[in-house]
Amino acid sequence: MQQTISALLALQELDAEIYRLRDELRRLPEERTARRAQIDAMIARREETQRKARESRTKIKEIEDLTTIQRQRMRKVEHESTQSKTDMALLAAYQHQIRTLKRDISQAEEEGLALVSDADAVEGEAKRMQAEIEQAELVYADFAKNVERETAEAAKKLAQLEARRRERMNPQVEGETFALYERLLASRDGVALAELDSRICQQCYMEVPVNLYVRVAKGDRVVQCPSCDRIFYVRA
Ligand SMILES: [Zn+2]
C-alpha cells in the first residue's frame, strides 16, 4: 500500500498542474468569447443610435421641404392679394390664408429646430460610442493575442506533463485505488491526495480521530478523509 501511495503522490505532483492547465485552456477562450460578445453588443447599440439619428435627419428634411412649399404658397397668395385690392372680401380671405400659412411655417420651423438639436445630441452620442468601441477593440485585439500565446504555451506544457504522467503510470497504481484517485481528481479540483499532519487534513483542515490517524500511519490500506474524501498520506 505504501508503494501505491508513493506512486499516486508521484502522479499527483503532475496532475495538480495538468488540472490547472486544462482549466486555463478552457477558461481563456471562454473569456475571449465573452469579451467579443460585449463589444458586439456595444456595436449593436451604436448602430441603433445611428439609425435613430438618420430617422431624425429624414424627418428634418421632410419638414424643410414642407416649409419651402408653404413659403412658395405664401408668396403666391401675397402676390394674388396685391392684385385684388378692390375686392375687400377676397382680400380678407387672402390675409386669413397668409396668417394661417405663417403660423404653420413658424410651428414647423420650431419643430425642425427641436429635431435638429435632438439629432445633434444623438449623433454626438453615436460618436462617443464609436470612440469607446475603438478603444475596446484595441484592448480586445491585445487580449486575443495574449490568449493565443498563452493557449499555445499551456497546450505545449500540458502535452509534456501528460507524457511524463504516462511514464509514471505503473501497475502499482492500477485498479480500484487508481479509479478512486481519478474520481477525486475530477471532483476535488485536481487534488486527490491530502497530507495528514498531526491528525489534521492538510486540504480541508478537519481534525481526525486518533484511530484513523493510526490506520493511515500503518499504511496497509487506503484511508480517506471523512470530511473531504481525499486519500490520506503521511510524510515519510
Ligand atoms: Zn480533508
mmCIF file of C-alpha atoms and ligand atoms in Angstrom:
data_model
loop_
_atom_site.group_PDB
_atom_site.id
_atom_site.type_symbol
_atom_site.label_atom_id
_atom_site.label_comp_id
_atom_site.label_asym_id
_atom_site.label_seq_id
_atom_site.Cartn_x
_atom_site.Cartn_y
_atom_site.Cartn_z
ATOM 1 C CA MET A 1 0.000 0.000 0.000
ATOM 2 C CA GLN A 2 2.893 2.392 0.752
ATOM 3 C CA GLN A 3 4.060 1.798 -2.807
ATOM 4 C CA THR A 4 0.606 2.624 -4.164
ATOM 5 C CA ILE A 5 0.525 5.855 -2.174
ATOM 6 C CA SER A 6 4.042 6.788 -3.351
ATOM 7 C CA ALA A 7 3.046 6.096 -6.948
ATOM 8 C CA LEU A 8 -0.098 8.234 -6.531
ATOM 9 C CA LEU A 9 1.942 11.027 -4.952
ATOM 10 C CA ALA A 10 4.237 10.985 -7.981
ATOM 11 C CA LEU A 11 1.155 11.316 -10.214
ATOM 12 C CA GLN A 12 -0.456 13.949 -8.010
ATOM 13 C CA GLU A 13 2.581 16.165 -8.418
ATOM 14 C CA LEU A 14 1.902 16.243 -12.179
ATOM 15 C CA ASP A 15 -1.883 16.090 -12.000
ATOM 16 C CA ALA A 16 -2.331 19.287 -9.986
ATOM 17 C CA GLU A 17 -0.519 21.161 -12.765
ATOM 18 C CA ILE A 18 -2.279 19.209 -15.536
ATOM 19 C CA TYR A 19 -5.602 20.122 -13.962
ATOM 20 C CA ARG A 20 -4.637 23.789 -13.729
ATOM 21 C CA LEU A 21 -3.514 23.878 -17.384
ATOM 22 C CA ARG A 22 -6.688 22.176 -18.641
ATOM 23 C CA ASP A 23 -8.725 24.685 -16.678
ATOM 24 C CA GLU A 24 -6.739 27.544 -18.223
ATOM 25 C CA LEU A 25 -7.225 26.087 -21.726
ATOM 26 C CA ARG A 26 -10.979 26.050 -21.135
ATOM 27 C CA ARG A 27 -11.207 29.423 -19.382
ATOM 28 C CA LEU A 28 -9.155 31.580 -21.771
ATOM 29 C CA PRO A 29 -11.250 31.014 -24.944
ATOM 30 C CA GLU A 30 -14.403 31.418 -22.838
ATOM 31 C CA GLU A 31 -13.262 34.808 -21.637
ATOM 32 C CA ARG A 32 -12.289 35.808 -25.187
ATOM 33 C CA THR A 33 -15.795 34.877 -26.407
ATOM 34 C CA ALA A 34 -17.398 36.832 -23.563
ATOM 35 C CA ARG A 35 -15.300 39.928 -24.310
ATOM 36 C CA ARG A 36 -16.114 39.693 -28.028
ATOM 37 C CA ALA A 37 -19.833 39.475 -27.221
ATOM 38 C CA GLN A 38 -19.527 42.593 -25.049
ATOM 39 C CA ILE A 39 -18.034 44.621 -27.924
ATOM 40 C CA ASP A 40 -20.600 43.242 -30.383
ATOM 41 C CA ALA A 41 -23.339 44.429 -28.034
ATOM 42 C CA MET A 42 -21.720 47.903 -27.958
ATOM 43 C CA ILE A 43 -21.662 47.904 -31.783
ATOM 44 C CA ALA A 44 -25.340 46.946 -31.902
ATOM 45 C CA ARG A 45 -26.191 49.829 -29.523
ATOM 46 C CA ARG A 46 -24.193 52.285 -31.660
ATOM 47 C CA GLU A 47 -25.941 51.084 -34.841
ATOM 48 C CA GLU A 48 -29.325 51.585 -33.168
ATOM 49 C CA THR A 49 -28.283 55.100 -32.119
ATOM 50 C CA GLN A 50 -27.121 55.906 -35.658
ATOM 51 C CA ARG A 51 -30.414 54.594 -37.043
ATOM 52 C CA LYS A 52 -32.303 56.991 -34.730
ATOM 53 C CA ALA A 53 -30.112 59.890 -35.886
ATOM 54 C CA ARG A 54 -30.789 59.042 -39.568
ATOM 55 C CA GLU A 55 -34.531 58.937 -38.843
ATOM 56 C CA SER A 56 -34.359 62.405 -37.264
ATOM 57 C CA ARG A 57 -32.408 63.775 -40.249
ATOM 58 C CA THR A 58 -35.030 62.374 -42.651
ATOM 59 C CA LYS A 59 -37.812 63.979 -40.611
ATOM 60 C CA ILE A 60 -35.931 67.305 -40.591
ATOM 61 C CA LYS A 61 -35.565 67.143 -44.387
ATOM 62 C CA GLU A 62 -39.306 66.459 -44.746
ATOM 63 C CA ILE A 63 -40.124 69.483 -42.579
ATOM 64 C CA GLU A 64 -37.725 71.682 -44.588
ATOM 65 C CA ASP A 65 -39.297 70.567 -47.867
ATOM 66 C CA LEU A 66 -42.769 71.218 -46.473
ATOM 67 C CA THR A 67 -41.926 74.729 -45.243
ATOM 68 C CA THR A 68 -40.322 75.536 -48.626
ATOM 69 C CA ILE A 69 -43.610 74.663 -50.328
ATOM 70 C CA GLN A 70 -45.586 76.656 -47.737
ATOM 71 C CA ARG A 71 -43.356 79.707 -48.263
ATOM 72 C CA GLN A 72 -43.861 79.464 -52.027
ATOM 73 C CA ARG A 73 -47.595 79.266 -51.470
ATOM 74 C CA MET A 74 -47.484 82.250 -49.129
ATOM 75 C CA ARG A 75 -45.595 84.351 -51.711
ATOM 76 C CA LYS A 76 -48.159 83.340 -54.309
ATOM 77 C CA VAL A 77 -51.068 84.321 -52.044
ATOM 78 C CA GLU A 78 -49.325 87.603 -51.146
ATOM 79 C CA HIS A 79 -48.916 88.354 -54.855
ATOM 80 C CA GLU A 80 -52.555 87.484 -55.566
ATOM 81 C CA SER A 81 -53.736 89.664 -52.709
ATOM 82 C CA THR A 82 -51.960 92.694 -54.202
ATOM 83 C CA GLN A 83 -53.863 92.073 -57.451
ATOM 84 C CA SER A 84 -57.257 92.244 -55.725
ATOM 85 C CA LYS A 85 -57.040 95.425 -53.695
ATOM 86 C CA THR A 86 -60.587 96.398 -54.565
ATOM 87 C CA ASP A 87 -62.375 93.215 -53.528
ATOM 88 C CA MET A 88 -62.427 93.557 -49.727
ATOM 89 C CA ALA A 89 -63.946 90.123 -49.078
ATOM 90 C CA LEU A 90 -61.333 88.414 -51.237
ATOM 91 C CA LEU A 91 -58.592 90.456 -49.623
ATOM 92 C CA ALA A 92 -59.719 89.374 -46.172
ATOM 93 C CA ALA A 93 -59.744 85.748 -47.323
ATOM 94 C CA TYR A 94 -56.169 86.100 -48.650
ATOM 95 C CA GLN A 95 -54.990 87.728 -45.447
ATOM 96 C CA HIS A 96 -56.540 84.950 -43.427
ATOM 97 C CA GLN A 97 -54.750 82.399 -45.633
ATOM 98 C CA ILE A 98 -51.433 84.258 -45.196
ATOM 99 C CA ARG A 99 -51.785 84.298 -41.388
ATOM 100 C CA THR A 100 -52.554 80.572 -41.338
ATOM 101 C CA LEU A 101 -49.542 79.802 -43.547
ATOM 102 C CA LYS A 102 -47.276 81.992 -41.421
ATOM 103 C CA ARG A 103 -48.403 80.201 -38.280
ATOM 104 C CA ASP A 104 -47.918 76.748 -39.886
ATOM 105 C CA ILE A 105 -44.443 77.679 -41.123
ATOM 106 C CA SER A 106 -43.398 79.019 -37.761
ATOM 107 C CA GLN A 107 -44.662 75.864 -35.982
ATOM 108 C CA ALA A 108 -42.847 73.639 -38.467
ATOM 109 C CA GLU A 109 -39.659 75.665 -38.006
ATOM 110 C CA GLU A 110 -39.871 75.264 -34.236
ATOM 111 C CA GLU A 111 -40.397 71.526 -34.587
ATOM 112 C CA GLY A 112 -37.480 71.376 -37.037
ATOM 113 C CA LEU A 113 -35.163 73.235 -34.664
ATOM 114 C CA ALA A 114 -36.024 70.899 -31.778
ATOM 115 C CA LEU A 115 -35.365 67.896 -34.037
ATOM 116 C CA VAL A 116 -32.016 69.330 -35.156
ATOM 117 C CA SER A 117 -30.882 69.712 -31.575
ATOM 118 C CA ASP A 118 -32.082 66.136 -30.806
ATOM 119 C CA ALA A 119 -30.291 64.759 -33.868
ATOM 120 C CA ASP A 120 -27.097 66.620 -32.912
ATOM 121 C CA ALA A 121 -27.210 65.104 -29.427
ATOM 122 C CA VAL A 122 -27.881 61.578 -30.751
ATOM 123 C CA GLU A 123 -25.086 61.893 -33.315
ATOM 124 C CA GLY A 124 -22.728 63.070 -30.567
ATOM 125 C CA GLU A 125 -23.715 60.032 -28.519
ATOM 126 C CA ALA A 126 -23.035 57.721 -31.504
ATOM 127 C CA LYS A 127 -19.622 59.329 -31.951
ATOM 128 C CA ARG A 128 -18.791 58.843 -28.277
ATOM 129 C CA MET A 129 -19.901 55.185 -28.549
ATOM 130 C CA GLN A 130 -17.717 54.719 -31.625
ATOM 131 C CA ALA A 131 -14.669 56.067 -29.757
ATOM 132 C CA GLU A 132 -15.429 53.672 -26.887
ATOM 133 C CA ILE A 133 -15.738 50.759 -29.333
ATOM 134 C CA GLU A 134 -12.421 51.593 -30.990
ATOM 135 C CA GLN A 135 -10.751 51.674 -27.569
ATOM 136 C CA ALA A 136 -12.379 48.345 -26.606
ATOM 137 C CA GLU A 137 -11.303 46.790 -29.926
ATOM 138 C CA LEU A 138 -7.682 47.725 -29.216
ATOM 139 C CA VAL A 139 -7.834 46.157 -25.757
ATOM 140 C CA TYR A 140 -9.578 43.099 -27.223
ATOM 141 C CA ALA A 141 -7.006 42.635 -30.005
ATOM 142 C CA ASP A 142 -4.269 42.722 -27.385
ATOM 143 C CA PHE A 143 -6.137 40.285 -25.159
ATOM 144 C CA ALA A 144 -6.876 37.899 -28.061
ATOM 145 C CA LYS A 145 -3.185 37.890 -28.980
ATOM 146 C CA ASN A 146 -2.263 37.048 -25.370
ATOM 147 C CA VAL A 147 -4.876 34.283 -25.283
ATOM 148 C CA GLU A 148 -3.384 32.796 -28.429
ATOM 149 C CA ARG A 149 0.134 32.884 -26.975
ATOM 150 C CA GLU A 150 -0.881 31.621 -23.521
ATOM 151 C CA THR A 151 -3.043 28.869 -25.024
ATOM 152 C CA ALA A 152 -0.163 27.643 -27.194
ATOM 153 C CA GLU A 153 2.198 27.673 -24.193
ATOM 154 C CA ALA A 154 -0.294 25.874 -21.950
ATOM 155 C CA ALA A 155 -1.016 23.239 -24.626
ATOM 156 C CA LYS A 156 2.703 22.571 -25.060
ATOM 157 C CA LYS A 157 3.284 22.304 -21.303
ATOM 158 C CA LEU A 158 0.220 20.081 -20.940
ATOM 159 C CA ALA A 159 1.495 17.673 -23.619
ATOM 160 C CA GLN A 160 4.851 17.429 -21.816
ATOM 161 C CA LEU A 161 3.202 16.760 -18.459
ATOM 162 C CA GLU A 162 0.876 14.174 -19.957
ATOM 163 C CA ALA A 163 3.876 12.383 -21.476
ATOM 164 C CA ARG A 164 5.616 12.386 -18.094
ATOM 165 C CA ARG A 165 2.429 11.107 -16.490
ATOM 166 C CA ARG A 166 2.309 8.165 -18.905
ATOM 167 C CA GLU A 167 5.911 7.340 -17.912
ATOM 168 C CA ARG A 168 4.986 7.423 -14.227
ATOM 169 C CA MET A 169 1.992 5.152 -14.684
ATOM 170 C CA ASN A 170 2.836 1.648 -13.480
ATOM 171 C CA PRO A 171 0.975 -1.488 -12.403
ATOM 172 C CA GLN A 172 1.090 -0.377 -8.757
ATOM 173 C CA VAL A 173 -1.471 2.324 -9.417
ATOM 174 C CA GLU A 174 -3.879 0.290 -11.487
ATOM 175 C CA GLY A 175 -7.176 -0.989 -10.191
ATOM 176 C CA GLU A 176 -9.698 0.336 -7.724
ATOM 177 C CA THR A 177 -7.403 2.735 -5.879
ATOM 178 C CA PHE A 178 -6.429 4.386 -9.120
ATOM 179 C CA ALA A 179 -10.079 4.680 -10.180
ATOM 180 C CA LEU A 180 -10.833 6.335 -6.825
ATOM 181 C CA TYR A 181 -7.856 8.662 -7.288
ATOM 182 C CA GLU A 182 -9.090 9.717 -10.738
ATOM 183 C CA ARG A 183 -12.632 10.330 -9.492
ATOM 184 C CA LEU A 184 -11.285 12.515 -6.682
ATOM 185 C CA LEU A 185 -9.058 14.454 -9.101
ATOM 186 C CA ALA A 186 -12.136 15.392 -11.107
ATOM 187 C CA SER A 187 -14.330 16.251 -8.115
ATOM 188 C CA ARG A 188 -11.661 17.946 -5.956
ATOM 189 C CA ASP A 189 -10.142 20.446 -8.388
ATOM 190 C CA GLY A 190 -7.161 18.259 -9.312
ATOM 191 C CA VAL A 191 -6.091 17.427 -5.733
ATOM 192 C CA ALA A 192 -6.958 13.830 -4.818
ATOM 193 C CA LEU A 193 -4.447 13.305 -2.015
ATOM 194 C CA ALA A 194 -4.279 15.019 1.342
ATOM 195 C CA GLU A 195 -1.402 15.004 3.759
ATOM 196 C CA LEU A 196 -2.396 14.088 7.298
ATOM 197 C CA ASP A 197 -0.230 16.106 9.653
ATOM 198 C CA SER A 198 -0.747 15.933 13.438
ATOM 199 C CA ARG A 199 -4.247 14.489 12.825
ATOM 200 C CA ILE A 200 -5.215 17.499 10.666
ATOM 201 C CA CYS A 201 -6.170 17.021 6.991
ATOM 202 C CA GLN A 202 -3.972 19.499 5.140
ATOM 203 C CA GLN A 203 -6.584 20.024 2.422
ATOM 204 C CA CYS A 204 -9.764 20.683 4.400
ATOM 205 C CA TYR A 205 -8.195 21.261 7.857
ATOM 206 C CA MET A 206 -10.519 18.827 9.598
ATOM 207 C CA GLU A 207 -9.118 17.021 12.641
ATOM 208 C CA VAL A 208 -9.458 13.219 12.546
ATOM 209 C CA PRO A 209 -9.769 10.720 15.424
ATOM 210 C CA VAL A 210 -6.633 9.001 16.746
ATOM 211 C CA ASN A 211 -7.624 5.533 15.468
ATOM 212 C CA LEU A 212 -7.971 6.911 11.944
ATOM 213 C CA TYR A 213 -4.540 8.519 12.190
ATOM 214 C CA VAL A 214 -3.073 5.201 13.310
ATOM 215 C CA ARG A 215 -4.610 3.419 10.312
ATOM 216 C CA VAL A 216 -3.121 5.978 7.927
ATOM 217 C CA ALA A 217 0.286 5.750 9.595
ATOM 218 C CA LYS A 218 0.253 1.932 9.355
ATOM 219 C CA GLY A 219 -0.284 2.344 5.631
ATOM 220 C CA ASP A 220 -1.782 -1.062 4.921
ATOM 221 C CA ARG A 221 -4.882 0.258 3.187
ATOM 222 C CA VAL A 222 -6.387 3.334 1.585
ATOM 223 C CA VAL A 223 -7.895 5.741 4.125
ATOM 224 C CA GLN A 224 -9.985 8.702 3.004
ATOM 225 C CA CYS A 225 -10.623 11.960 4.848
ATOM 226 C CA PRO A 226 -14.107 11.727 6.453
ATOM 227 C CA SER A 227 -14.700 15.352 5.514
ATOM 228 C CA CYS A 228 -13.251 15.942 2.012
ATOM 229 C CA ASP A 229 -12.918 12.293 0.851
ATOM 230 C CA ARG A 230 -9.316 12.751 -0.285
ATOM 231 C CA ILE A 231 -6.867 9.875 0.115
ATOM 232 C CA PHE A 232 -4.671 10.398 3.172
ATOM 233 C CA TYR A 233 -0.916 10.033 3.254
ATOM 234 C CA VAL A 234 1.623 10.824 5.938
ATOM 235 C CA ARG A 235 5.008 12.286 5.204
ATOM 236 C CA ALA A 236 7.713 9.654 5.483
HETATM 237 ZN ZN ZN B 1 -9.905 16.501 4.292
#
